[in-house]
Amino acid sequence: MTYQVVPAVARTVSSASANEARARVLSLYRAWMREAPASVEKYALDLPVSQAKAKVRELFRANAGITDIKIIDLLVFKGKQNLDEAHNVWMQKTHIMRFFPELGSQPPAEKKTGFLDRFYAGHD
Amino acid sequence: MFARRFAPLAVRAAVASSSRGFTSSAAAAAALRPRLTIAASSPVTVQKSVATVAMRMYSAGGHALTQDEVEKRVLDVLKNFDKVDASKVTISSTFASLGLDSLDAVDIVMAFEDEFGVDIPDADAEKILGPKDAVTYLLAQKGGH
């Protein structure tokens, strides 16, 4: 399978229409699907490639209901940034594993008690 | 020693006088070396009475894809997709009619890329809405197998 070279510049874009935004999303999805098996190799992840691809699918589907074009453009930009970082090995394995919280490499979030701790964490 | 110091002169002399004969012993040895010619296309014939060994001449190139073969392989890829009900797949169905959304369509087109060893760019992939479009596109590609 040929591997397309991904240009390493994520630029903010402003889509003129929903169709254009949709095309960008699908293009990003295709690029991530090509990147997933390469990243499993590069970072020596202990995952099967199918699990990496399933994670990409899951993260894209989580935002499936969004209709605001500006938000879609912003999410595409962030996804493209992550893609550049994964492709060029600007991240390390620990950063990639943050995409897989269910695998338990992150410490569990402490439950904040007390007014100030909850205030700092963002609860009013 | 004598030969090494004057080797460049000998080579030049050999090149200049190649049509008239060779003046240095190295060039003469090269002329006597057997020439190896490989026929451009040499079909391998095996006699039936001898134990046959399967030989693959990969350099000879594969056969061109036929419509039936491409259709069968495209439908097989589609039926093996776990979101698709295999009994509903026909050549004229579209991905939408099979209950697949646009992300699934991208997955399936990438599966076609893997199956046929071709690279389908984004602009062409968006136009493939069903197995019939895929068959038409894949038959038009050179280098597929």
PDB file of N, CA and C in Angstrom, chain A residues 48-115:
ATOM      1  N   PRO A  48      -2.765  -3.758  18.475  1.00  0.00           N
ATOM      2  CA  PRO A  48      -2.956  -4.147  17.078  1.00  0.00           C
ATOM      3  C   PRO A  48      -3.395  -2.935  16.269  1.00  0.00           C
ATOM      4  N   VAL A  49      -3.061  -2.972  14.973  1.00  0.00           N
ATOM      5  CA  VAL A  49      -3.396  -1.836  14.109  1.00  0.00           C
ATOM      6  C   VAL A  49      -4.903  -1.614  14.094  1.00  0.00           C
ATOM      7  N   SER A  50      -5.667  -2.721  14.207  1.00  0.00           N
ATOM      8  CA  SER A  50      -7.121  -2.575  14.169  1.00  0.00           C
ATOM      9  C   SER A  50      -7.617  -1.745  15.350  1.00  0.00           C
ATOM     10  N   GLN A  51      -6.954  -1.868  16.504  1.00  0.00           N
ATOM     11  CA  GLN A  51      -7.378  -1.068  17.648  1.00  0.00           C
ATOM     12  C   GLN A  51      -7.050   0.409  17.441  1.00  0.00           C
ATOM     13  N   ALA A  52      -5.893   0.677  16.830  1.00  0.00           N
ATOM     14  CA  ALA A  52      -5.539   2.070  16.546  1.00  0.00           C
ATOM     15  C   ALA A  52      -6.551   2.678  15.576  1.00  0.00           C
ATOM     16  N   LYS A  53      -6.924   1.926  14.531  1.00  0.00           N
ATOM     17  CA  LYS A  53      -7.905   2.439  13.574  1.00  0.00           C
ATOM     18  C   LYS A  53      -9.268   2.623  14.232  1.00  0.00           C
ATOM     19  N   ALA A  54      -9.613   1.684  15.126  1.00  0.00           N
ATOM     20  CA  ALA A  54     -10.903   1.814  15.810  1.00  0.00           C
ATOM     21  C   ALA A  54     -10.935   3.066  16.677  1.00  0.00           C
ATOM     22  N   LYS A  55      -9.776   3.403  17.265  1.00  0.00           N
ATOM     23  CA  LYS A  55      -9.720   4.620  18.087  1.00  0.00           C
ATOM     24  C   LYS A  55      -9.920   5.851  17.222  1.00  0.00           C
ATOM     25  N   VAL A  56      -9.308   5.865  16.016  1.00  0.00           N
ATOM     26  CA  VAL A  56      -9.502   7.002  15.102  1.00  0.00           C
ATOM     27  C   VAL A  56     -10.981   7.134  14.766  1.00  0.00           C
ATOM     28  N   ARG A  57     -11.606   5.987  14.439  1.00  0.00           N
ATOM     29  CA  ARG A  57     -13.036   6.002  14.095  1.00  0.00           C
ATOM     30  C   ARG A  57     -13.852   6.551  15.256  1.00  0.00           C
ATOM     31  N   GLU A  58     -13.531   6.083  16.464  1.00  0.00           N
ATOM     32  CA  GLU A  58     -14.302   6.481  17.644  1.00  0.00           C
ATOM     33  C   GLU A  58     -14.200   7.984  17.867  1.00  0.00           C
ATOM     34  N   LEU A  59     -12.994   8.521  17.737  1.00  0.00           N
ATOM     35  CA  LEU A  59     -12.803   9.952  17.998  1.00  0.00           C
ATOM     36  C   LEU A  59     -13.494  10.801  16.941  1.00  0.00           C
ATOM     37  N   PHE A  60     -13.526  10.322  15.693  1.00  0.00           N
ATOM     38  CA  PHE A  60     -14.236  11.068  14.661  1.00  0.00           C
ATOM     39  C   PHE A  60     -15.743  10.996  14.890  1.00  0.00           C
ATOM     40  N   ARG A  61     -16.240   9.808  15.271  1.00  0.00           N
ATOM     41  CA  ARG A  61     -17.688   9.659  15.443  1.00  0.00           C
ATOM     42  C   ARG A  61     -18.195  10.436  16.644  1.00  0.00           C
ATOM     43  N   ALA A  62     -17.313  10.646  17.636  1.00  0.00           N
ATOM     44  CA  ALA A  62     -17.762  11.385  18.821  1.00  0.00           C
ATOM     45  C   ALA A  62     -18.216  12.789  18.454  1.00  0.00           C
ATOM     46  N   ASN A  63     -17.666  13.333  17.365  1.00  0.00           N
ATOM     47  CA  ASN A  63     -18.044  14.679  16.924  1.00  0.00           C
ATOM     48  C   ASN A  63     -18.996  14.655  15.745  1.00  0.00           C
ATOM     49  N   ALA A  64     -19.687  13.544  15.544  1.00  0.00           N
ATOM     50  CA  ALA A  64     -20.484  13.398  14.329  1.00  0.00           C
ATOM     51  C   ALA A  64     -21.667  14.351  14.290  1.00  0.00           C
ATOM     52  N   GLY A  65     -22.167  14.773  15.462  1.00  0.00           N
ATOM     53  CA  GLY A  65     -23.396  15.552  15.445  1.00  0.00           C
ATOM     54  C   GLY A  65     -23.195  17.050  15.287  1.00  0.00           C
ATOM     55  N   ILE A  66     -21.961  17.486  15.106  1.00  0.00           N
ATOM     56  CA  ILE A  66     -21.703  18.927  15.088  1.00  0.00           C
ATOM     57  C   ILE A  66     -22.051  19.504  13.731  1.00  0.00           C
ATOM     58  N   THR A  67     -22.789  20.612  13.726  1.00  0.00           N
ATOM     59  CA  THR A  67     -23.217  21.203  12.460  1.00  0.00           C
ATOM     60  C   THR A  67     -22.622  22.584  12.217  1.00  0.00           C
ATOM     61  N   ASP A  68     -22.080  23.239  13.243  1.00  0.00           N
ATOM     62  CA  ASP A  68     -21.537  24.584  13.066  1.00  0.00           C
ATOM     63  C   ASP A  68     -20.235  24.502  12.276  1.00  0.00           C
ATOM     64  N   ILE A  69     -20.169  25.201  11.147  1.00  0.00           N
ATOM     65  CA  ILE A  69     -19.014  25.052  10.253  1.00  0.00           C
ATOM     66  C   ILE A  69     -17.729  25.541  10.909  1.00  0.00           C
ATOM     67  N   LYS A  70     -17.817  26.608  11.699  1.00  0.00           N
ATOM     68  CA  LYS A  70     -16.589  27.128  12.320  1.00  0.00           C
ATOM     69  C   LYS A  70     -16.023  26.128  13.323  1.00  0.00           C
ATOM     70  N   ILE A  71     -16.923  25.451  14.043  1.00  0.00           N
ATOM     71  CA  ILE A  71     -16.439  24.465  15.008  1.00  0.00           C
ATOM     72  C   ILE A  71     -15.819  23.289  14.267  1.00  0.00           C
ATOM     73  N   ILE A  72     -16.451  22.888  13.165  1.00  0.00           N
ATOM     74  CA  ILE A  72     -15.894  21.787  12.379  1.00  0.00           C
ATOM     75  C   ILE A  72     -14.506  22.156  11.872  1.00  0.00           C
ATOM     76  N   ASP A  73     -14.353  23.406  11.387  1.00  0.00           N
ATOM     77  CA  ASP A  73     -13.042  23.838  10.892  1.00  0.00           C
ATOM     78  C   ASP A  73     -12.007  23.797  12.003  1.00  0.00           C
ATOM     79  N   LEU A  74     -12.405  24.218  13.200  1.00  0.00           N
ATOM     80  CA  LEU A  74     -11.450  24.230  14.317  1.00  0.00           C
ATOM     81  C   LEU A  74     -11.041  22.811  14.687  1.00  0.00           C
ATOM     82  N   LEU A  75     -12.035  21.899  14.693  1.00  0.00           N
ATOM     83  CA  LEU A  75     -11.709  20.509  15.033  1.00  0.00           C
ATOM     84  C   LEU A  75     -10.814  19.886  13.976  1.00  0.00           C
ATOM     85  N   VAL A  76     -11.066  20.225  12.700  1.00  0.00           N
ATOM     86  CA  VAL A  76     -10.209  19.707  11.630  1.00  0.00           C
ATOM     87  C   VAL A  76      -8.792  20.238  11.807  1.00  0.00           C
ATOM     88  N   PHE A  77      -8.669  21.516  12.183  1.00  0.00           N
ATOM     89  CA  PHE A  77      -7.342  22.096  12.388  1.00  0.00           C
ATOM     90  C   PHE A  77      -6.613  21.376  13.518  1.00  0.00           C
ATOM     91  N   LYS A  78      -7.318  21.128  14.630  1.00  0.00           N
ATOM     92  CA  LYS A  78      -6.664  20.443  15.747  1.00  0.00           C
ATOM     93  C   LYS A  78      -6.290  19.022  15.376  1.00  0.00           C
ATOM     94  N   GLY A  79      -7.181  18.375  14.612  1.00  0.00           N
ATOM     95  CA  GLY A  79      -6.870  17.022  14.164  1.00  0.00           C
ATOM     96  C   GLY A  79      -5.664  17.012  13.254  1.00  0.00           C
ATOM     97  N   LYS A  80      -5.557  18.033  12.398  1.00  0.00           N
ATOM     98  CA  LYS A  80      -4.408  18.099  11.488  1.00  0.00           C
ATOM     99  C   LYS A  80      -3.134  18.354  12.268  1.00  0.00           C
ATOM    100  N   GLN A  81      -3.213  19.179  13.327  1.00  0.00           N
ATOM    101  CA  GLN A  81      -2.032  19.407  14.177  1.00  0.00           C
ATOM    102  C   GLN A  81      -1.581  18.094  14.797  1.00  0.00           C
ATOM    103  N   ASN A  82      -2.544  17.336  15.340  1.00  0.00           N
ATOM    104  CA  ASN A  82      -2.193  16.055  15.955  1.00  0.00           C
ATOM    105  C   ASN A  82      -1.599  15.106  14.929  1.00  0.00           C
ATOM    106  N   LEU A  83      -2.148  15.155  13.711  1.00  0.00           N
ATOM    107  CA  LEU A  83      -1.636  14.290  12.656  1.00  0.00           C
ATOM    108  C   LEU A  83      -0.193  14.634  12.331  1.00  0.00           C
ATOM    109  N   ASP A  84       0.112  15.940  12.221  1.00  0.00           N
ATOM    110  CA  ASP A  84       1.498  16.344  11.948  1.00  0.00           C
ATOM    111  C   ASP A  84       2.411  15.873  13.057  1.00  0.00           C
ATOM    112  N   GLU A  85       1.945  16.040  14.305  1.00  0.00           N
ATOM    113  CA  GLU A  85       2.805  15.655  15.429  1.00  0.00           C
ATOM    114  C   GLU A  85       3.033  14.161  15.464  1.00  0.00           C
ATOM    115  N   ALA A  86       2.000  13.387  15.126  1.00  0.00           N
ATOM    116  CA  ALA A  86       2.169  11.933  15.121  1.00  0.00           C
ATOM    117  C   ALA A  86       3.067  11.506  13.972  1.00  0.00           C
ATOM    118  N   HIS A  87       2.852  12.119  12.794  1.00  0.00           N
ATOM    119  CA  HIS A  87       3.577  11.693  11.592  1.00  0.00           C
ATOM    120  C   HIS A  87       5.065  12.019  11.698  1.00  0.00           C
ATOM    121  N   ASN A  88       5.395  13.201  12.250  1.00  0.00           N
ATOM    122  CA  ASN A  88       6.791  13.629  12.296  1.00  0.00           C
ATOM    123  C   ASN A  88       7.502  13.205  13.571  1.00  0.00           C
ATOM    124  N   VAL A  89       6.829  12.420  14.404  1.00  0.00           N
ATOM    125  CA  VAL A  89       7.401  11.972  15.685  1.00  0.00           C
ATOM    126  C   VAL A  89       7.825  13.181  16.513  1.00  0.00           C
ATOM    127  N   TRP A  90       6.971  14.168  16.565  1.00  0.00           N
ATOM    128  CA  TRP A  90       7.212  15.285  17.471  1.00  0.00           C
ATOM    129  C   TRP A  90       6.652  14.981  18.845  1.00  0.00           C
ATOM    130  N   MET A  91       5.765  13.969  18.904  1.00  0.00           N
ATOM    131  CA  MET A  91       5.257  13.503  20.182  1.00  0.00           C
ATOM    132  C   MET A  91       6.124  12.337  20.640  1.00  0.00           C
ATOM    133  N   GLN A  92       5.859  11.899  21.874  1.00  0.00           N
ATOM    134  CA  GLN A  92       6.451  10.646  22.330  1.00  0.00           C
ATOM    135  C   GLN A  92       5.347   9.651  22.599  1.00  0.00           C
ATOM    136  N   LYS A  93       5.762   8.446  22.974  1.00  0.00           N
ATOM    137  CA  LYS A  93       4.794   7.377  23.179  1.00  0.00           C
ATOM    138  C   LYS A  93       3.769   7.763  24.237  1.00  0.00           C
ATOM    139  N   THR A  94       4.209   8.471  25.262  1.00  0.00           N
ATOM    140  CA  THR A  94       3.270   8.825  26.314  1.00  0.00           C
ATOM    141  C   THR A  94       2.155   9.718  25.800  1.00  0.00           C
ATOM    142  N   HIS A  95       2.476  10.607  24.849  1.00  0.00           N
ATOM    143  CA  HIS A  95       1.450  11.481  24.296  1.00  0.00           C
ATOM    144  C   HIS A  95       0.462  10.693  23.459  1.00  0.00           C
ATOM    145  N   ILE A  96       0.967   9.729  22.698  1.00  0.00           N
ATOM    146  CA  ILE A  96       0.066   8.904  21.892  1.00  0.00           C
ATOM    147  C   ILE A  96      -0.836   8.097  22.815  1.00  0.00           C
ATOM    148  N   MET A  97      -0.278   7.584  23.910  1.00  0.00           N
ATOM    149  CA  MET A  97      -1.070   6.735  24.788  1.00  0.00           C
ATOM    150  C   MET A  97      -2.147   7.527  25.519  1.00  0.00           C
ATOM    151  N   ARG A  98      -2.049   8.868  25.520  1.00  0.00           N
ATOM    152  CA  ARG A  98      -3.137   9.657  26.104  1.00  0.00           C
ATOM    153  C   ARG A  98      -4.410   9.565  25.288  1.00  0.00           C
ATOM    154  N   PHE A  99      -4.287   9.120  24.030  1.00  0.00           N
ATOM    155  CA  PHE A  99      -5.500   8.887  23.252  1.00  0.00           C
ATOM    156  C   PHE A  99      -6.230   7.632  23.711  1.00  0.00           C
ATOM    157  N   PHE A 100      -5.558   6.789  24.501  1.00  0.00           N
ATOM    158  CA  PHE A 100      -6.134   5.513  24.912  1.00  0.00           C
ATOM    159  C   PHE A 100      -6.287   5.473  26.431  1.00  0.00           C
ATOM    160  N   PRO A 101      -7.134   6.324  27.002  1.00  0.00           N
ATOM    161  CA  PRO A 101      -7.248   6.325  28.463  1.00  0.00           C
ATOM    162  C   PRO A 101      -7.757   5.003  29.013  1.00  0.00           C
ATOM    163  N   GLU A 102      -8.495   4.235  28.178  1.00  0.00           N
ATOM    164  CA  GLU A 102      -9.042   2.974  28.677  1.00  0.00           C
ATOM    165  C   GLU A 102      -7.947   1.943  28.930  1.00  0.00           C
ATOM    166  N   LEU A 103      -6.748   2.182  28.417  1.00  0.00           N
ATOM    167  CA  LEU A 103      -5.672   1.228  28.649  1.00  0.00           C
ATOM    168  C   LEU A 103      -4.924   1.495  29.945  1.00  0.00           C
ATOM    169  N   GLY A 104      -5.306   2.549  30.650  1.00  0.00           N
ATOM    170  CA  GLY A 104      -4.858   2.682  32.032  1.00  0.00           C
ATOM    171  C   GLY A 104      -3.487   3.257  32.254  1.00  0.00           C
ATOM    172  N   SER A 105      -2.879   3.931  31.240  1.00  0.00           N
ATOM    173  CA  SER A 105      -1.555   4.470  31.496  1.00  0.00           C
ATOM    174  C   SER A 105      -1.626   5.808  32.216  1.00  0.00           C
ATOM    175  N   GLN A 106      -2.797   6.404  32.256  1.00  0.00           N
ATOM    176  CA  GLN A 106      -2.917   7.691  32.945  1.00  0.00           C
ATOM    177  C   GLN A 106      -3.384   7.442  34.365  1.00  0.00           C
ATOM    178  N   PRO A 107      -2.911   8.240  35.345  1.00  0.00           N
ATOM    179  CA  PRO A 107      -3.396   8.051  36.718  1.00  0.00           C
ATOM    180  C   PRO A 107      -4.856   8.486  36.798  1.00  0.00           C
ATOM    181  N   PRO A 108      -5.628   7.857  37.673  1.00  0.00           N
ATOM    182  CA  PRO A 108      -7.048   8.225  37.759  1.00  0.00           C
ATOM    183  C   PRO A 108      -7.189   9.657  38.276  1.00  0.00           C
ATOM    184  N   ALA A 109      -8.172  10.360  37.766  1.00  0.00           N
ATOM    185  CA  ALA A 109      -8.376  11.752  38.186  1.00  0.00           C
ATOM    186  C   ALA A 109      -8.843  11.773  39.635  1.00  0.00           C
ATOM    187  N   GLU A 110      -8.231  12.631  40.417  1.00  0.00           N
ATOM    188  CA  GLU A 110      -8.632  12.703  41.831  1.00  0.00           C
ATOM    189  C   GLU A 110      -9.937  13.459  41.939  1.00  0.00           C
ATOM    190  N   LYS A 111     -10.787  12.957  42.821  1.00  0.00           N
ATOM    191  CA  LYS A 111     -12.057  13.639  43.020  1.00  0.00           C
ATOM    192  C   LYS A 111     -11.783  14.852  43.904  1.00  0.00           C
ATOM    193  N   LYS A 112     -12.212  15.993  43.435  1.00  0.00           N
ATOM    194  CA  LYS A 112     -11.910  17.220  44.182  1.00  0.00           C
ATOM    195  C   LYS A 112     -13.007  17.451  45.222  1.00  0.00           C
ATOM    196  N   THR A 113     -12.598  17.593  46.449  1.00  0.00           N
ATOM    197  CA  THR A 113     -13.560  17.939  47.498  1.00  0.00           C
ATOM    198  C   THR A 113     -13.136  19.287  48.071  1.00  0.00           C
ATOM    199  N   GLY A 114     -14.054  19.912  48.650  1.00  0.00           N
ATOM    200  CA  GLY A 114     -13.747  21.232  49.193  1.00  0.00           C
ATOM    201  C   GLY A 114     -14.011  22.296  48.151  1.00  0.00           C
ATOM    202  N   PHE A 115     -14.413  23.451  48.588  1.00  0.00           N
ATOM    203  CA  PHE A 115     -14.860  24.505  47.677  1.00  0.00           C
ATOM    204  C   PHE A 115     -13.737  24.964  46.752  1.00  0.00           C
TER     205      PHE A 115
END
